[in-house]
Amino acid sequence: MDDLTDLFQRAAAHAAAYRASLDEAPVGVPPDLAALRSALAGDGLADASRSPGDVLAELVAAATPGLVATAGPRYFGFVVGSSLPAAAAADMMTSAWDQNAFNGVLSPAAVVAEEVAGGWLKELLGIPATASVGFVTGAQEANTVALAAARQHVLATAGWDVARDGLHGAPRVRVVVGGERHATVDRALRLLGLGTASVEPVAVDGNGAIDVADLERVLASAPAGPTIVCLQAGNVNTGACDDLRAACDLAHRHNAWVHVDGAFGLWAAATPALRHLVDGVELADSWGCDGHKWLNVPYDCGFVFCSRPEVHGAAVSYTAAYLVGTTGVAAGTSDFTLESSRRARGFAVWAALRQLGRDGVSELVERNCRLARRFAESLTAGGAEVANDVVLNQVLVGFGADDRTDRVIDRVQRDGTCWLGGTTWGGRRLMRISVSSWSTTEADVDRSVAAILRAAAD
Ligand SMILES: *Cc1c(COP(=O)(O)O)cnc(C)c1O
């Protein structure tokens, strides 16, 4: 066996052994950072080279104690999927093939995989087939690119070319967005030179969805001008989805661009039982969604869609002398992302969608939501208080006073049966549970509920 084959087989064996350990491994126990640092730092950057096989063995030994079982069935922190077997294997191939998805000259296979998977994503998410698709790093980049397209369009409509003239002297852009938006929207506004002070917040209901009457009030409160409305499908704490149909209709009557941050909530469109939560999604102008959350593909992977491909391209594409003159190649989606050289994310997305099929995606989303309700019902029966309307896969739980809730969260995290975090919602500290993994079963939920109630008992 040659050296490379041996090396890759050893890597695959380590990967398989790790995955097989996840069902019983403690989930996210506090790490010994000093030990991790010394294991990885060793005696410092060495002068001498080492064999790849030794490096692999060293890496696995040094890193393993600091790994968190996010790829397992009982990790309920943040909003974290665990990569599907076909997607993880495809991602290993992506590394081995080492393709650059920048354009069709660099990798026809990478570009066509994105083209095909992008079409499937639009079908599943209820986005018009004519929309452009960019395969990005995640919802942060998706929101940034989409808001760049929005900025481009609303200023062009006001007679201003922001790509050429920037924002110096430009008409003011209004950004109308719900009070419970994700923080990545604010970062995008900072990066785009619009600034967070451009935000005109819209009131939200108890679950964090915008109040459409208040949206109307905010839109009418200033003279017509370049306006972006940013909606949300899936609040990161509660899972709440804005009323997309009513809000899009209203925003369009005010000539606003509508962006939907649907990092995970957009997946409600992929299942008949939950599609009503994102009714009207097709009416928006741009959409952001994650792959590495609910689609359960490896990090880093997200999607940005735009109903006006030419605006999308005008906002973020570029050209250079060395890039023109090749004919007969697939165009690729790099005109729609912020990166030039880029990981070939389409392979893992293609593989996840092939493994699941339409039925599998629907089953995954519905099961996770059903399991979230199971958490809510079992914890309520055990004396805890569920503080949100469990519309999707997110559950907020209180155990009395804030310090008591924080103590319960801390105990659960140290126990290792499952992992979940805390948040502040409605001025209270709450335990935050997100069910987003393909591998989570009823038994996992029941084991986790028992661990949580044990932690709350003493
Ligand atoms: C997670 C999330 C984001 C950010 O996504 P990344 O993939 O971490 O960049 C943005 N918006 C919402 C609603 C999210 O849940």
mmCIF file of C-alpha atoms and ligand atoms in Angstrom, residues 79 137-141 143 182-185 187 232-236 261-264 290 292-293 299 301 432, ligand 1:
data_model
loop_
_atom_site.group_PDB
_atom_site.id
_atom_site.type_symbol
_atom_site.label_atom_id
_atom_site.label_comp_id
_atom_site.label_asym_id
_atom_site.label_seq_id
_atom_site.Cartn_x
_atom_site.Cartn_y
_atom_site.Cartn_z
ATOM 1 C CA VAL A 79 -28.591 25.976 16.433
ATOM 2 C CA THR A 137 -19.866 30.464 4.442
ATOM 3 C CA GLY A 138 -23.093 30.782 6.411
ATOM 4 C CA ALA A 139 -26.000 33.089 7.171
ATOM 5 C CA GLN A 140 -23.671 35.919 8.211
ATOM 6 C CA GLU A 141 -22.220 36.100 4.709
ATOM 7 C CA ASN A 143 -27.120 38.444 5.099
ATOM 8 C CA HIS A 182 -30.185 38.256 14.609
ATOM 9 C CA ALA A 183 -27.000 40.155 15.514
ATOM 10 C CA THR A 184 -25.427 39.259 12.152
ATOM 11 C CA VAL A 185 -27.820 41.732 10.501
ATOM 12 C CA ARG A 187 -22.767 43.402 11.662
ATOM 13 C CA GLN A 232 -36.869 36.826 9.816
ATOM 14 C CA ALA A 233 -37.897 33.190 9.490
ATOM 15 C CA GLY A 234 -36.788 31.439 12.677
ATOM 16 C CA ASN A 235 -35.860 33.592 15.668
ATOM 17 C CA VAL A 236 -32.669 32.207 17.182
ATOM 18 C CA ASP A 261 -32.982 36.054 7.221
ATOM 19 C CA GLY A 262 -34.037 32.411 7.290
ATOM 20 C CA ALA A 263 -30.865 30.826 8.634
ATOM 21 C CA PHE A 264 -32.771 27.786 9.847
ATOM 22 C CA ASP A 290 -27.717 28.054 6.359
ATOM 23 C CA HIS A 292 -24.669 23.767 8.343
ATOM 24 C CA LYS A 293 -27.632 24.218 10.647
ATOM 25 C CA TYR A 299 -19.260 23.696 8.355
ATOM 26 C CA CYS A 301 -22.001 26.346 4.368
ATOM 27 C CA ARG A 432 -32.308 27.350 25.491
HETATM 28 C C1 LIG B 1 -27.336 31.330 13.052
HETATM 29 C C2 LIG B 1 -28.056 32.497 12.505
HETATM 30 C C3 LIG B 1 -27.382 33.467 11.752
HETATM 31 C C4 LIG B 1 -25.889 33.420 11.525
HETATM 32 O O1 LIG B 1 -25.559 32.246 10.845
HETATM 33 P P1 LIG B 1 -24.060 31.744 10.682
HETATM 34 O O2 LIG B 1 -24.220 30.520 9.881
HETATM 35 O O3 LIG B 1 -23.560 31.491 12.078
HETATM 36 O O4 LIG B 1 -23.296 32.807 9.990
HETATM 37 C C5 LIG B 1 -28.125 34.503 11.229
HETATM 38 N N1 LIG B 1 -29.447 34.589 11.436
HETATM 39 C C6 LIG B 1 -30.136 33.684 12.171
HETATM 40 C C7 LIG B 1 -31.605 33.844 12.360
HETATM 41 C C8 LIG B 1 -29.450 32.598 12.726
HETATM 42 O O5 LIG B 1 -30.122 31.682 13.442
#
